[in-house]
PDB file of C-alpha atoms in Angstrom:
ATOM      1  CA  MET R   1       0.142  52.152-205.021  1.00 64.00           C
ATOM      2  CA  LYS R   2       1.084  48.909-203.315  1.00 74.00           C
ATOM      3  CA  ALA R   3       0.154  48.247-199.227  1.00 77.00           C
ATOM      4  CA  PRO R   4       3.446  48.155-197.701  1.00 80.00           C
ATOM      5  CA  ARG R   5       4.461  45.140-196.194  1.00 80.00           C
ATOM      6  CA  PRO R   6       4.495  44.648-192.646  1.00 82.00           C
ATOM      7  CA  LYS R   7       8.334  44.567-191.228  1.00 87.00           C
ATOM      8  CA  MET R   8       9.778  41.510-189.644  1.00 87.00           C
ATOM      9  CA  SER R   9      11.967  41.664-186.562  1.00 92.00           C
ATOM     10  CA  LYS R  10      15.222  40.611-186.763  1.00 93.00           C
ATOM     11  CA  GLU R  11      14.353  37.155-184.840  1.00 93.00           C
ATOM     12  CA  GLU R  12      11.300  36.297-187.228  1.00 93.00           C
ATOM     13  CA  ARG R  13      13.910  37.338-190.351  1.00 93.00           C
ATOM     14  CA  ARG R  14      16.815  35.135-188.806  1.00 95.00           C
ATOM     15  CA  ALA R  15      14.438  32.241-188.567  1.00 95.00           C
ATOM     16  CA  LYS R  16      13.257  32.269-191.832  1.00 94.00           C
ATOM     17  CA  TYR R  17      16.408  32.425-193.845  1.00 95.00           C
ATOM     18  CA  THR R  18      17.896  29.791-191.353  1.00 96.00           C
ATOM     19  CA  ALA R  19      15.167  27.692-192.220  1.00 96.00           C
ATOM     20  CA  ILE R  20      15.626  28.506-196.255  1.00 96.00           C
ATOM     21  CA  ALA R  21      19.424  27.716-195.547  1.00 96.00           C
ATOM     22  CA  ARG R  22      18.792  24.905-193.900  1.00 94.00           C
ATOM     23  CA  ASN R  23      16.217  23.038-196.555  1.00 93.00           C
ATOM     24  CA  ARG R  24      18.908  24.084-199.087  1.00 94.00           C
ATOM     25  CA  ARG R  25      21.772  22.359-197.203  1.00 92.00           C
ATOM     26  CA  GLN R  26      19.690  19.253-196.633  1.00 89.00           C
ATOM     27  CA  SER R  27      18.869  18.674-200.340  1.00 87.00           C
ATOM     28  CA  HIS R  28      22.410  18.743-201.144  1.00 88.00           C
ATOM     29  CA  VAL R  29      23.126  16.431-198.716  1.00 85.00           C
ATOM     30  CA  ASN R  30      20.345  14.311-199.882  1.00 79.00           C
ATOM     31  CA  LYS R  31      21.929  14.752-203.563  1.00 81.00           C
ATOM     32  CA  ALA R  32      25.181  13.796-202.563  1.00 82.00           C
ATOM     33  CA  ARG R  33      24.165  10.971-200.432  1.00 78.00           C
ATOM     34  CA  ASP R  34      21.893   9.450-203.161  1.00 78.00           C
ATOM     35  CA  ARG R  35      24.737   9.703-206.139  1.00 79.00           C
ATOM     36  CA  HIS R  36      26.237   6.409-205.709  1.00 78.00           C
ATOM     37  CA  LEU R  37      23.035   4.456-204.300  1.00 79.00           C
ATOM     38  CA  VAL R  38      21.771   1.969-206.924  1.00 78.00           C
ATOM     39  CA  CYS R  39      17.897   1.191-207.357  1.00 78.00           C
ATOM     40  CA  TYR R  40      16.712  -2.280-206.457  1.00 69.00           C
ATOM     41  CA  LYS R  41      13.496  -1.583-208.355  1.00 70.00           C
ATOM     42  CA  CYS R  42      15.112   0.031-211.494  1.00 77.00           C
ATOM     43  CA  ARG R  43      19.166  -0.938-210.987  1.00 75.00           C
ATOM     44  CA  THR R  44      19.766   2.800-212.042  1.00 80.00           C
ATOM     45  CA  VAL R  45      22.262   5.115-210.092  1.00 82.00           C
ATOM     46  CA  GLY R  46      20.953   8.132-208.302  1.00 81.00           C
ATOM     47  CA  HIS R  47      18.184   6.798-206.128  1.00 80.00           C
ATOM     48  CA  SER R  48      17.363   4.616-203.710  1.00 75.00           C
ATOM     49  CA  ALA R  49      14.011   2.180-204.401  1.00 71.00           C
ATOM     50  CA  GLU R  50      11.666   3.496-202.551  1.00 70.00           C
ATOM     51  CA  ASN R  51      12.230   6.774-204.235  1.00 73.00           C
ATOM     52  CA  CYS R  52      12.341   5.032-207.714  1.00 78.00           C
ATOM     53  CA  PRO R  53      10.354   7.062-210.244  1.00 78.00           C
ATOM     54  CA  GLU R  54       9.420   3.482-211.583  1.00 76.00           C
ATOM     55  CA  ARG R  55       7.873   2.276-208.876  1.00 62.00           C
ATOM     56  CA  GLY R  56       4.160   3.314-209.712  1.00 56.00           C
ATOM     57  CA  GLY R  57       2.156   4.052-206.440  1.00 46.00           C
ATOM     58  CA  GLY R  58       2.439   2.234-203.667  1.00 45.00           C
ATOM     59  CA  ASN R  59       2.420   3.956-200.258  1.00 47.00           C
ATOM     60  CA  SER R  60       5.454   4.727-197.918  1.00 48.00           C
ATOM     61  CA  ALA R  61       6.132   2.320-195.193  1.00 50.00           C
ATOM     62  CA  SER R  62       9.359   3.571-193.807  1.00 57.00           C
ATOM     63  CA  SER R  63       8.232   3.554-190.200  1.00 68.00           C
ATOM     64  CA  LEU R  64       5.838   0.545-190.853  1.00 78.00           C
ATOM     65  CA  CYS R  65       7.690  -2.473-188.849  1.00 84.00           C
ATOM     66  CA  PHE R  66       7.861  -5.384-191.302  1.00 83.00           C
ATOM     67  CA  LYS R  67       7.518  -7.972-189.013  1.00 83.00           C
ATOM     68  CA  CYS R  68       4.211  -7.001-186.842  1.00 85.00           C
ATOM     69  CA  GLY R  69       2.802  -4.182-188.555  1.00 84.00           C
ATOM     70  CA  SER R  70       3.349  -1.863-185.956  1.00 83.00           C
ATOM     71  CA  LEU R  71       3.540   1.845-186.954  1.00 83.00           C
ATOM     72  CA  ASP R  72       5.140   2.675-183.491  1.00 83.00           C
ATOM     73  CA  HIS R  73       8.565   0.887-184.350  1.00 81.00           C
ATOM     74  CA  ARG R  74      10.910   0.070-187.282  1.00 78.00           C
ATOM     75  CA  ILE R  75      11.960  -3.918-187.806  1.00 78.00           C
ATOM     76  CA  SER R  76      15.155  -3.252-185.750  1.00 74.00           C
ATOM     77  CA  ALA R  77      13.364  -1.922-182.715  1.00 77.00           C
ATOM     78  CA  CYS R  78      10.607  -4.848-182.421  1.00 81.00           C
ATOM     79  CA  PRO R  79      10.507  -6.857-179.850  1.00 80.00           C
ATOM     80  CA  GLN R  80       9.838 -10.494-182.276  1.00 79.00           C
ATOM     81  CA  VAL R  81      13.258  -9.852-183.709  1.00 76.00           C
ATOM     82  CA  LYS R  82      15.365  -8.958-181.079  1.00 71.00           C
ATOM     83  CA  ARG R  83      16.754 -12.503-181.002  1.00 66.00           C
ATOM     84  CA  PHE R  84      17.993 -12.068-184.245  1.00 64.00           C
ATOM     85  CA  LEU R  85      20.062  -8.684-183.996  1.00 64.00           C
ATOM     86  CA  LYS R  86      23.646 -10.233-184.372  1.00 58.00           C
ATOM     87  CA  GLY R  87      26.327  -9.041-181.469  1.00 57.00           C
ATOM     88  CA  ARG R  88      27.405  -5.664-180.410  1.00 53.00           C
ATOM     89  CA  ASN R  89      27.310  -3.792-183.718  1.00 55.00           C
ATOM     90  CA  GLN R  90      23.028  -4.972-184.036  1.00 58.00           C
ATOM     91  CA  ARG R  91      22.528  -5.760-187.131  1.00 63.00           C
ATOM     92  CA  LEU R  92      19.673  -7.967-188.649  1.00 68.00           C
ATOM     93  CA  ASP R  93      20.088 -11.359-189.770  1.00 66.00           C
ATOM     94  CA  TYR R  94      17.450 -10.662-192.304  1.00 68.00           C
ATOM     95  CA  THR R  95      17.466 -14.422-193.745  1.00 65.00           C
ATOM     96  CA  LYS R  96      16.966 -16.140-190.145  1.00 69.00           C
ATOM     97  CA  LEU R  97      13.908 -13.737-189.699  1.00 73.00           C
ATOM     98  CA  GLY R  98      11.489 -15.966-191.716  1.00 75.00           C
ATOM     99  CA  ALA R  99       7.998 -14.720-192.891  1.00 79.00           C
ATOM    100  CA  LEU R 100       7.806 -10.749-193.379  1.00 83.00           C
ATOM    101  CA  PRO R 101       4.350 -10.007-193.790  1.00 85.00           C
ATOM    102  CA  TYR R 102       3.926  -6.661-193.756  1.00 84.00           C
ATOM    103  CA  ALA R 103       7.483  -6.040-196.201  1.00 84.00           C
ATOM    104  CA  SER R 104       6.592  -4.841-199.739  1.00 81.00           C
ATOM    105  CA  CYS R 105       8.935  -5.526-202.731  1.00 80.00           C
ATOM    106  CA  PHE R 106      10.535  -3.271-204.527  1.00 74.00           C
ATOM    107  CA  VAL R 107      11.103  -5.501-207.323  1.00 75.00           C
ATOM    108  CA  CYS R 108       8.106  -7.401-208.065  1.00 82.00           C
ATOM    109  CA  ASN R 109       5.312  -5.048-205.962  1.00 79.00           C
ATOM    110  CA  GLU R 110       4.532  -7.826-203.711  1.00 84.00           C
ATOM    111  CA  LYS R 111       4.020  -8.163-199.906  1.00 85.00           C
ATOM    112  CA  GLY R 112       5.900 -11.146-197.966  1.00 84.00           C
ATOM    113  CA  HIS R 113       9.296 -10.344-198.496  1.00 82.00           C
ATOM    114  CA  LEU R 114      12.165  -7.703-199.290  1.00 78.00           C
ATOM    115  CA  SER R 115      13.752  -7.344-202.351  1.00 74.00           C
ATOM    116  CA  SER R 116      16.890  -8.835-201.504  1.00 71.00           C
ATOM    117  CA  THR R 117      14.963 -12.303-201.247  1.00 75.00           C
ATOM    118  CA  CYS R 118      12.731 -11.660-203.969  1.00 78.00           C
ATOM    119  CA  PRO R 119      12.480 -14.568-206.496  1.00 79.00           C
ATOM    120  CA  ILE R 120      12.674 -12.454-209.462  1.00 79.00           C
ATOM    121  CA  ASN R 121      15.972 -10.884-207.942  1.00 71.00           C
ATOM    122  CA  LYS R 122      17.449 -14.379-207.527  1.00 69.00           C
ATOM    123  CA  ASN R 123      20.146 -13.695-209.873  1.00 70.00           C
ATOM    124  CA  LYS R 124      22.113 -10.556-208.569  1.00 68.00           C
ATOM    125  CA  GLY R 125      20.765 -10.698-204.288  1.00 69.00           C
ATOM    126  CA  LEU R 126      22.172  -7.839-202.302  1.00 70.00           C
ATOM    127  CA  TYR R 127      24.842  -6.938-205.002  1.00 73.00           C
ATOM    128  CA  VAL R 128      23.004  -4.650-207.458  1.00 68.00           C
ATOM    129  CA  ASN R 129      25.958  -4.189-209.894  1.00 71.00           C
ATOM    130  CA  GLY R 130      26.880  -7.949-209.696  1.00 74.00           C
ATOM    131  CA  GLY R 131      29.414  -9.837-207.448  1.00 80.00           C
ATOM    132  CA  CYS R 132      29.277 -11.812-204.523  1.00 82.00           C
ATOM    133  CA  CYS R 133      30.526 -12.529-201.269  1.00 84.00           C
ATOM    134  CA  ASN R 134      34.513 -12.400-201.205  1.00 84.00           C
ATOM    135  CA  THR R 135      34.639 -15.284-198.589  1.00 85.00           C
ATOM    136  CA  CYS R 136      32.251 -17.827-199.444  1.00 86.00           C
ATOM    137  CA  GLY R 137      31.047 -16.261-203.184  1.00 83.00           C
ATOM    138  CA  SER R 138      27.478 -16.135-201.643  1.00 81.00           C
ATOM    139  CA  LYS R 139      24.872 -13.235-202.932  1.00 78.00           C
ATOM    140  CA  ASN R 140      22.490 -13.540-199.827  1.00 73.00           C
ATOM    141  CA  HIS R 141      24.879 -11.732-197.277  1.00 75.00           C
ATOM    142  CA  LEU R 142      27.044  -8.935-197.601  1.00 76.00           C
ATOM    143  CA  ALA R 143      31.152  -9.981-196.765  1.00 78.00           C
ATOM    144  CA  ILE R 144      31.060  -8.151-193.321  1.00 79.00           C
ATOM    145  CA  ASP R 145      28.134 -10.245-192.529  1.00 76.00           C
ATOM    146  CA  CYS R 146      29.266 -13.841-194.073  1.00 81.00           C
ATOM    147  CA  PRO R 147      29.309 -16.653-191.616  1.00 78.00           C
ATOM    148  CA  GLU R 148      32.263 -18.374-192.469  1.00 81.00           C
ATOM    149  CA  LYS R 149      34.215 -15.549-192.072  1.00 73.00           C
ATOM    150  CA  ASN R 150      33.242 -15.423-188.446  1.00 64.00           C
ATOM    151  CA  LYS R 151      34.207 -19.108-188.254  1.00 68.00           C
ATOM    152  CA  LYS R 152      37.131 -18.399-189.477  1.00 62.00           C
ATOM    153  CA  GLY R 153      37.879 -15.354-186.974  1.00 58.00           C
ATOM    154  CA  GLY R 154      37.100 -17.788-184.281  1.00 53.00           C
ATOM    155  CA  GLU R 155      39.489 -19.735-185.517  1.00 50.00           C
ATOM    156  CA  ARG R 156      42.084 -17.172-185.519  1.00 48.00           C
ATOM    157  CA  ASP R 157      40.993 -16.178-181.663  1.00 47.00           C
ATOM    158  CA  ASN R 158      41.839 -19.997-181.141  1.00 47.00           C
ATOM    159  CA  GLU R 159      45.231 -19.506-182.422  1.00 46.00           C
ATOM    160  CA  ARG R 160      45.652 -16.493-180.847  1.00 45.00           C
ATOM    161  CA  GLU R 161      44.679 -18.028-177.252  1.00 47.00           C
ATOM    162  CA  ASN R 162      46.559 -21.603-177.836  1.00 48.00           C
ATOM    163  CA  GLY R 163      50.080 -19.628-179.078  1.00 48.00           C
ATOM    164  CA  GLY R 164      49.336 -20.856-182.560  1.00 46.00           C
ATOM    165  CA  VAL R 165      52.526 -22.817-182.141  1.00 47.00           C
ATOM    166  CA  ASP R 166      52.713 -24.911-185.449  1.00 47.00           C
ATOM    167  CA  ALA R 167      51.476 -21.857-187.764  1.00 46.00           C
ATOM    168  CA  THR R 168      53.524 -19.444-186.298  1.00 50.00           C
ATOM    169  CA  ILE R 169      56.717 -20.930-185.757  1.00 52.00           C
ATOM    170  CA  ASP R 170      57.248 -20.416-189.720  1.00 53.00           C
ATOM    171  CA  LYS R 171      56.289 -16.947-189.590  1.00 51.00           C
ATOM    172  CA  PHE R 172      58.501 -16.252-186.803  1.00 48.00           C
ATOM    173  CA  LEU R 173      61.524 -17.952-188.308  1.00 51.00           C
ATOM    174  CA  ASP R 174      60.962 -16.192-191.664  1.00 50.00           C
ATOM    175  CA  GLU R 175      60.611 -12.897-189.668  1.00 48.00           C
ATOM    176  CA  GLU R 176      64.324 -13.597-188.047  1.00 46.00           C
ATOM    177  CA  ASP R 177      65.787 -13.590-191.323  1.00 48.00           C
ATOM    178  CA  VAL R 178      64.621 -10.021-192.302  1.00 44.00           C
ATOM    179  CA  CYS R 179      65.691  -9.065-188.876  1.00 44.00           C
ATOM    180  CA  LYS R 180      69.107  -9.817-189.084  1.00 47.00           C
ATOM    181  CA  ILE R 181      69.083  -8.250-192.594  1.00 47.00           C
ATOM    182  CA  ALA R 182      67.158  -5.125-191.588  1.00 48.00           C
ATOM    183  CA  PRO R 183      69.585  -3.428-189.211  1.00 50.00           C
ATOM    184  CA  MET R 184      72.515  -2.883-191.903  1.00 52.00           C
ATOM    185  CA  GLU R 185      70.132  -1.916-194.355  1.00 55.00           C
ATOM    186  CA  ARG R 186      68.649   0.689-192.048  1.00 50.00           C
ATOM    187  CA  LYS R 187      72.624   2.025-191.650  1.00 54.00           C
ATOM    188  CA  LYS R 188      72.856   2.216-195.070  1.00 56.00           C
ATOM    189  CA  GLN R 189      69.502   4.511-195.732  1.00 54.00           C
ATOM    190  CA  ASN R 190      70.222   6.440-192.522  1.00 55.00           C
ATOM    191  CA  SER R 191      74.010   7.540-194.146  1.00 59.00           C
ATOM    192  CA  LYS R 192      72.178   8.252-197.666  1.00 64.00           C
ATOM    193  CA  ARG R 193      69.994  10.762-196.216  1.00 67.00           C
ATOM    194  CA  LYS R 194      70.416  14.326-195.806  1.00 71.00           C
ATOM    195  CA  GLY R 195      68.697  16.651-193.190  1.00 75.00           C
ATOM    196  CA  LYS R 196      66.475  19.472-194.354  1.00 80.00           C
ATOM    197  CA  VAL R 197      67.738  22.861-193.617  1.00 83.00           C
ATOM    198  CA  VAL R 198      65.238  25.486-193.366  1.00 84.00           C
ATOM    199  CA  ASN R 199      65.880  29.296-193.809  1.00 87.00           C
ATOM    200  CA  PHE R 200      64.296  31.876-192.177  1.00 79.00           C
TER     201      PHE R 200
END
């Protein structure tokens, strides 16, 4: 005869099953998130380089600062890196950081650089499926971080401030022709439309 198990109180039962449900939900979220990731190490879809099965040992340095080696903060919060943060979105420009003595590369397993700047990984850069920046063709940055795009954005701002007289006169002339034709077409379209009838 088995000894009876001690009864759990309602709160203990709730806490136990809430924790089980939370863990199950978190594992589903992690699987869904990782489904589209491409590993920098083995170039397969479904996991990141830090969780790569081909990684071969190596310690997890998720909370290690690559610049100063501190375990108290990550590289984005490092006091030595604050000057490299970009504008309001606070994204790091890794090309200007210089040497990262505590970083470990997922491609060649050496210390001192990230996988995006690995000499073995030169032909792919940040684009693991191939491709390049849509603006300048570089493989070392994403299109959103393109320096040429930022230069063009500055030119657009200058045009807006100056009125952009030369660039926008043709645009306004083209729009005038469209505006003259458009009202007649709208009248024809409105006359062809029938209202919806809703019966209750």
